[in-house]
Coordinates of C-alpha atoms in Angstrom, one line a residue:
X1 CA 177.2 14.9 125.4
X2 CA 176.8 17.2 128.1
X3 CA 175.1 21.0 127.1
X4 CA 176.2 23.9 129.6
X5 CA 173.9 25.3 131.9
X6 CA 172.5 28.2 130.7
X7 CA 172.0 31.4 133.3
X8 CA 168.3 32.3 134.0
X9 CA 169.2 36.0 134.5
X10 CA 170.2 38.8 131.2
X11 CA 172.3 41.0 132.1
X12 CA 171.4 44.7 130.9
X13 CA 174.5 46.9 130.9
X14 CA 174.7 50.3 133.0
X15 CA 174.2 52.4 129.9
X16 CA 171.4 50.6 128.2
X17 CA 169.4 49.9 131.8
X18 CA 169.3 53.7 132.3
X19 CA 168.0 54.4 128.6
X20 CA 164.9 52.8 130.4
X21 CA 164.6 55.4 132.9
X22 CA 160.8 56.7 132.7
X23 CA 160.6 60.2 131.0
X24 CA 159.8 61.4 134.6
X25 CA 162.1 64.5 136.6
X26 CA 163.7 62.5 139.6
X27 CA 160.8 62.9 142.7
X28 CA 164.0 63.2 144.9
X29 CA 166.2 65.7 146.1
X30 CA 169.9 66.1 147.0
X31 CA 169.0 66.6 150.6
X32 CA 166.7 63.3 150.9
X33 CA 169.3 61.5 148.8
X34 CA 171.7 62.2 151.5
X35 CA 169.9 61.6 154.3
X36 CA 168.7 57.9 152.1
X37 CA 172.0 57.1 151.8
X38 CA 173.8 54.8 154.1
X39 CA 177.5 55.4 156.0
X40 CA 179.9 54.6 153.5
X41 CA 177.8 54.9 150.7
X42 CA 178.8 57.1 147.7
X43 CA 174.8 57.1 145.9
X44 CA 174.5 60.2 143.7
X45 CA 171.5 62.3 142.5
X46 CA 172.1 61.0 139.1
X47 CA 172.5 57.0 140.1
X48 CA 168.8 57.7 141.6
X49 CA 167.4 58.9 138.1
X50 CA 169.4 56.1 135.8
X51 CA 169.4 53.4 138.1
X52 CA 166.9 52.6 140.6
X53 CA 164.3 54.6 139.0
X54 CA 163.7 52.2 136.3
X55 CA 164.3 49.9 139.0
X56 CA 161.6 51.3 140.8
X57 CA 158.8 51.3 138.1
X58 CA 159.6 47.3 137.2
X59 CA 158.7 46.7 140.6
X60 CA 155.7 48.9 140.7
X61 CA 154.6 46.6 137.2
X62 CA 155.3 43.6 139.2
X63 CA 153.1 44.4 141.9
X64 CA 150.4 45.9 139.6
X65 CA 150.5 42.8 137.8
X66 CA 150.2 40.8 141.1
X67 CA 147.2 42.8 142.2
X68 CA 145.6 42.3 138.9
X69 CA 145.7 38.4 138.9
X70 CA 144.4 38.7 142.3
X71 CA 141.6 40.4 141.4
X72 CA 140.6 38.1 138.5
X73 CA 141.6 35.5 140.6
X74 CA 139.5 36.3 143.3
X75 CA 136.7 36.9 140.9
X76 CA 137.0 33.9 138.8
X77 CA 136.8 31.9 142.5
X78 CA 133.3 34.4 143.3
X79 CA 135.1 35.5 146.2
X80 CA 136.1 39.3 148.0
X81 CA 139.3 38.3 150.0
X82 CA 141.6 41.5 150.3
X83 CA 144.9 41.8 148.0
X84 CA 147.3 40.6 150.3
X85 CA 151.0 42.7 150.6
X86 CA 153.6 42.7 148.3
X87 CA 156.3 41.5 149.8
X88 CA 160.3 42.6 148.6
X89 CA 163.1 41.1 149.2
X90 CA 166.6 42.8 149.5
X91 CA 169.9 41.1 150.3
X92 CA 173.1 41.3 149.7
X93 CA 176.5 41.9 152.2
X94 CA 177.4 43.6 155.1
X95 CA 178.8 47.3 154.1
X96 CA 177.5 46.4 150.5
X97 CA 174.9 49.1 150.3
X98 CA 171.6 47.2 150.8
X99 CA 170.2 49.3 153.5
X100 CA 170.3 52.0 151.2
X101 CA 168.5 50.5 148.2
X102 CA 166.0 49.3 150.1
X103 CA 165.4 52.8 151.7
X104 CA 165.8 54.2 148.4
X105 CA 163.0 51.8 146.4
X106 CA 160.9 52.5 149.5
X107 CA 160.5 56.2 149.0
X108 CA 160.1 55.9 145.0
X109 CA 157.8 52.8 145.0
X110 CA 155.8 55.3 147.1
X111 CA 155.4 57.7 144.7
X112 CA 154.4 56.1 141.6
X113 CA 150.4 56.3 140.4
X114 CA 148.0 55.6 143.3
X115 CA 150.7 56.7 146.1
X116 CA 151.1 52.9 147.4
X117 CA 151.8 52.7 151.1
X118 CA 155.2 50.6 151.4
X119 CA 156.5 49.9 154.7
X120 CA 160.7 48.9 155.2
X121 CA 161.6 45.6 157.5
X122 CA 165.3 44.6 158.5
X123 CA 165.7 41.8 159.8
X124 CA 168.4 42.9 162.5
X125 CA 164.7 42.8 165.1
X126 CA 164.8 38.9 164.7
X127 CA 168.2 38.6 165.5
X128 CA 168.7 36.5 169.1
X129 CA 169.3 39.1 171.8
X130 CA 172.7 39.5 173.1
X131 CA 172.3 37.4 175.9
X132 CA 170.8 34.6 174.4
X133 CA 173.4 34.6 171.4
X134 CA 176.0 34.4 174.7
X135 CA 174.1 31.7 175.7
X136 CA 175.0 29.5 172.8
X137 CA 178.0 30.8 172.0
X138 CA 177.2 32.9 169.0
X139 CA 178.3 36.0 169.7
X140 CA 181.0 36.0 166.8
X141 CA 178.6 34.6 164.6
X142 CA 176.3 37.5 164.8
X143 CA 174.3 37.5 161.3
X144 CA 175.0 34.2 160.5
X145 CA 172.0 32.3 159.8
X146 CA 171.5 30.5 163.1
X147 CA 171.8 34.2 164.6
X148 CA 168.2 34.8 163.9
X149 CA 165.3 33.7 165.2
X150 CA 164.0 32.4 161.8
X151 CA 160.8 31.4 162.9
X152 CA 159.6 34.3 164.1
X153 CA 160.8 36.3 160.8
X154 CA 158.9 33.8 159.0
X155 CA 155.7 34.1 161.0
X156 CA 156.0 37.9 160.8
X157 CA 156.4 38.1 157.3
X158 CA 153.6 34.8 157.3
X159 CA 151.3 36.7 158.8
X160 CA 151.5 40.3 157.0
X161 CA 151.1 38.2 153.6
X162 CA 148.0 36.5 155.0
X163 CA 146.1 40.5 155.4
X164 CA 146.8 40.6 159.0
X165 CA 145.4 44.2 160.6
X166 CA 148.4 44.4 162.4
X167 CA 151.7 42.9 163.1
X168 CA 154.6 43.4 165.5
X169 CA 158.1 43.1 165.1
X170 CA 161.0 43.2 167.7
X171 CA 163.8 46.3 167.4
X172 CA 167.3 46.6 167.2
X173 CA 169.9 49.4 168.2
X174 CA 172.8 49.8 166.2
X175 CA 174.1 51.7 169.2
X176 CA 173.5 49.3 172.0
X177 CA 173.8 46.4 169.4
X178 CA 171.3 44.5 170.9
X179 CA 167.1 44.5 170.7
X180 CA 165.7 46.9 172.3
X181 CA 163.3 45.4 175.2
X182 CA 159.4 46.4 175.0
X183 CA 160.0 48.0 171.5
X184 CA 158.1 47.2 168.6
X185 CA 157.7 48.2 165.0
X186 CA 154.1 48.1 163.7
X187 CA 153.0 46.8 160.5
X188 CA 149.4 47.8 159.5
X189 CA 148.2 46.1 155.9
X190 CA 150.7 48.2 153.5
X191 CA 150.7 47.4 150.0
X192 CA 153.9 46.6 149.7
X193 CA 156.3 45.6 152.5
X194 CA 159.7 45.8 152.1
X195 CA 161.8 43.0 154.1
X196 CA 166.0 43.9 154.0
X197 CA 168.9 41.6 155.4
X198 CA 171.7 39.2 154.8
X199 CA 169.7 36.3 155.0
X200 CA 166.6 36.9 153.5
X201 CA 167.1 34.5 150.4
X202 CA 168.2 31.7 152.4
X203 CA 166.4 28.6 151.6
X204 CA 164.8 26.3 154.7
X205 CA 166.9 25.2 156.7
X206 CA 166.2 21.6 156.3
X207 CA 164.7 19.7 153.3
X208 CA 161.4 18.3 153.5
X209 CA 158.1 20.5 153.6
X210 CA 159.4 23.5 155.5
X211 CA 158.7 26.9 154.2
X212 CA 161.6 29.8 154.1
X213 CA 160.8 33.5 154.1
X214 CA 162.1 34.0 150.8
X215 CA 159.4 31.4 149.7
X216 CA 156.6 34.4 150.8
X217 CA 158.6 37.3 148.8
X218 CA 156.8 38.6 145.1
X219 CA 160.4 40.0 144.1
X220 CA 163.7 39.8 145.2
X221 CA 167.2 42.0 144.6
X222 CA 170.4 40.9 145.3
X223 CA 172.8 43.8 146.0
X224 CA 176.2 42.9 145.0
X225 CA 179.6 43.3 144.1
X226 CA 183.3 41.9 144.2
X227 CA 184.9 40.4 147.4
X228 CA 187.6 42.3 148.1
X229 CA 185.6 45.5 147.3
X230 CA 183.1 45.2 149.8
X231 CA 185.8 44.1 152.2
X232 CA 187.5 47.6 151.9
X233 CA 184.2 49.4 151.9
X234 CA 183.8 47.6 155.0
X235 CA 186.9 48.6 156.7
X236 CA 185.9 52.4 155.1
X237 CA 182.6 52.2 157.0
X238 CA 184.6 51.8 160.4
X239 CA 186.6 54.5 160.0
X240 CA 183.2 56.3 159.5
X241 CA 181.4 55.4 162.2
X242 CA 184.4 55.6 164.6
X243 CA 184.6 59.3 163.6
X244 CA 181.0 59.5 164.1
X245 CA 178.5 56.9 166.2
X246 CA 181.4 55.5 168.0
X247 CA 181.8 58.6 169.8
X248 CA 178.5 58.1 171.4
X249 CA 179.0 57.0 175.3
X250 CA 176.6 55.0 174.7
X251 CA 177.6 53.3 171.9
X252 CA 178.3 49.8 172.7
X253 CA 181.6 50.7 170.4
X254 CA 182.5 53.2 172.3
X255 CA 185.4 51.6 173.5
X256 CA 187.0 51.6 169.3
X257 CA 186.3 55.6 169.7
X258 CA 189.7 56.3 170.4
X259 CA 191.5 53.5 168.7
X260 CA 194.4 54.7 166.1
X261 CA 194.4 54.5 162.8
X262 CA 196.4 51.4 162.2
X263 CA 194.6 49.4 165.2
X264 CA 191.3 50.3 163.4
X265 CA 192.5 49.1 159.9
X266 CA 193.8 46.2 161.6
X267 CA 190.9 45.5 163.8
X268 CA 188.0 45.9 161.1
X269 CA 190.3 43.2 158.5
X270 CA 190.4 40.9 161.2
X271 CA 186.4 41.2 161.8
X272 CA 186.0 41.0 158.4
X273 CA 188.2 37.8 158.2
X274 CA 186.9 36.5 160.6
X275 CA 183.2 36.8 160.1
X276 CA 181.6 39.2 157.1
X277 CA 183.6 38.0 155.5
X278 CA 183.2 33.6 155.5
X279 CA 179.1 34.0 156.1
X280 CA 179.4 36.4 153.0
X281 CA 181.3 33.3 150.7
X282 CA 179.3 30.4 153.2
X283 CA 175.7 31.8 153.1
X284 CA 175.4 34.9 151.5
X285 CA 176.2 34.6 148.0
X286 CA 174.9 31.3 147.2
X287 CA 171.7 33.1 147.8
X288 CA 172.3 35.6 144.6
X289 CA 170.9 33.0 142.1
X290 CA 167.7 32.6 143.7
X291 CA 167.1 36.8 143.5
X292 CA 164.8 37.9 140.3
X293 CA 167.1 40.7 139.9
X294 CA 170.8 41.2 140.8
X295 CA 172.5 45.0 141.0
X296 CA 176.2 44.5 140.4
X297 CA 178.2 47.5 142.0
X298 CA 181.8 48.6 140.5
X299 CA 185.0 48.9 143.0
X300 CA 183.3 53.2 143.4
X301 CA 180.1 51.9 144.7
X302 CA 178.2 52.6 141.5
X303 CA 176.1 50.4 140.1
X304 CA 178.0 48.7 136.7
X305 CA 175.1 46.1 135.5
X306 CA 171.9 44.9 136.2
X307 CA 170.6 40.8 136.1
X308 CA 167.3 40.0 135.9
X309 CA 165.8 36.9 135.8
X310 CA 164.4 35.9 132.4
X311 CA 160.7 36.0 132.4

């Protein structure tokens, strides 16, 4: 007789996760919520203090606790290695809010007691450069998982777990939509590192002994939502940016700046279609059940439940 698989995750309802909030006032403001908050993005003041606040502090007691075994740890071997990063994952969809959270838990991780230095990755820096994704014909496959340069990801993130002074990481322009040559974001030994993108909880990409990035994270979220809703958030986020960053000459969109309305709508469905939408469904969300948390967003952007994986 066959038993059905049980989930690993409980899921804590909106109301009952925000009775967890610490009795704390919120460390942010309505100005640095705004400027936190990502294009399309509806996060409120009051989401900050009910949601990712007690988000914030169960991370912070995941990484104390991680710096505490490795202290005893360390001891108990009669050694004095350095505590290495705590490394955060965050995934999730295009246009579902993910940049945001992550830019969000950065800013209250860093508050909490002993004012932890976090530092924020994406991952759009290892993405192939425009010419190269030409190259092999990848161009409309852009954030797919053979868009990346994984290896490199993984021997960044490798090497900032390892206690690494510094390390380097390539950058991308949303506006030229393509890495930036001779640019570099600098990673010097924070205690916790933050690491954001579509791919992040992909597993190797081959079976054997092969290590994934997600194999190197201490926590992981999984921002997510329903289908279609993130599809018309999506097509909302066009509209957005082709009021706004579009407009730039030098925006390598520039060219959508001008488009009408129904060309737009039409345009950003077929994108979708075409793209966000089958890596979402292909490689995306069969990620979700390796996160140790999950934050499940309503059709308004607000966040509705919370999974976490059963300890």
């Amino acid at each position: 007789m066959s038993h059905p698989i049980q989930s690993p995750f409980v899921e804590i309802e909106r109301a009952d996760w925000a009775r967890l909030a610490p009795r704390m006032p919120n460390p942010l403001t309505e100005e640095e919520v705004r400027r936190l908050r990502g294009t399309g993005d509806r996060l409120e003041l009051r989401e900050v203090a009910e949601v990712y606040l007690p988000l914030s502090r169960l991370v912070s007691l995941y990484q104390e606790s991680a710096a505490r075994l490795h202290r005893e740890t360390t001891a108990f071997l009669g050694g004095t290695a350095q505590p290495t990063p705590f490394v955060i994952g965050v995934a999730g969809s295009v246009a579902v809010g993910k940049s945001t959270t992550a830019r969000l838990l950065k800013e209250l991780l860093r508050r909490w007691e002993g004012s932890p230095k976090v530092d924020l990755l994406t991952t759009d820096g290892f993405l192939h450069p425009n010419r190269v994704l030409e190259e092999r014909g990848l161009m409309d496959r852009k954030g797919f998982p053979e868009s990346y340069d994984r290896r490199a990801l993984l021997g960044f993130v490798s090497r900032v777990k390892s206690g690494e002074a510094e390390v380097r990481a390539p950058v991308y322009s949303h506006l030229t939509y393509d890495i930036v040559p001779g640019e570099e974001v600098v990673i010097r030994r924070p205690d916790i590192l933050i690491v954001e993108g579509l791919n992040v909880l992909q597993p190797p990409p081959t079976s054997g002994s092969h290590l994934a990035v997600s194999d190197l994270f201490d926590f992981s979220i999984f921002v997510d939502a329903r289908t279609s809703a993130i599809r018309e958030w999506y097509v909302e986020r066009f509209f957005a940016l082709k009021a706004s960053a579009f407009q730039d000459p030098q925006s390598y969109f520039h060219r959508f700046a001008d488009m009408s309305d129904a060309k737009a709508r039409a345009y950003s469905q077929d994108v979708w279609d075409s793209i966000n939408g089958p890596n979402l469904v292909e490689h995306i969300l069969p990620t979700r059940p390796r996160a140790d948390l999950v934050l499940r967003k309503a059709d308004d952007h607000t966040i509705r439940s919370v999974l976490l994986r059963k300890v």
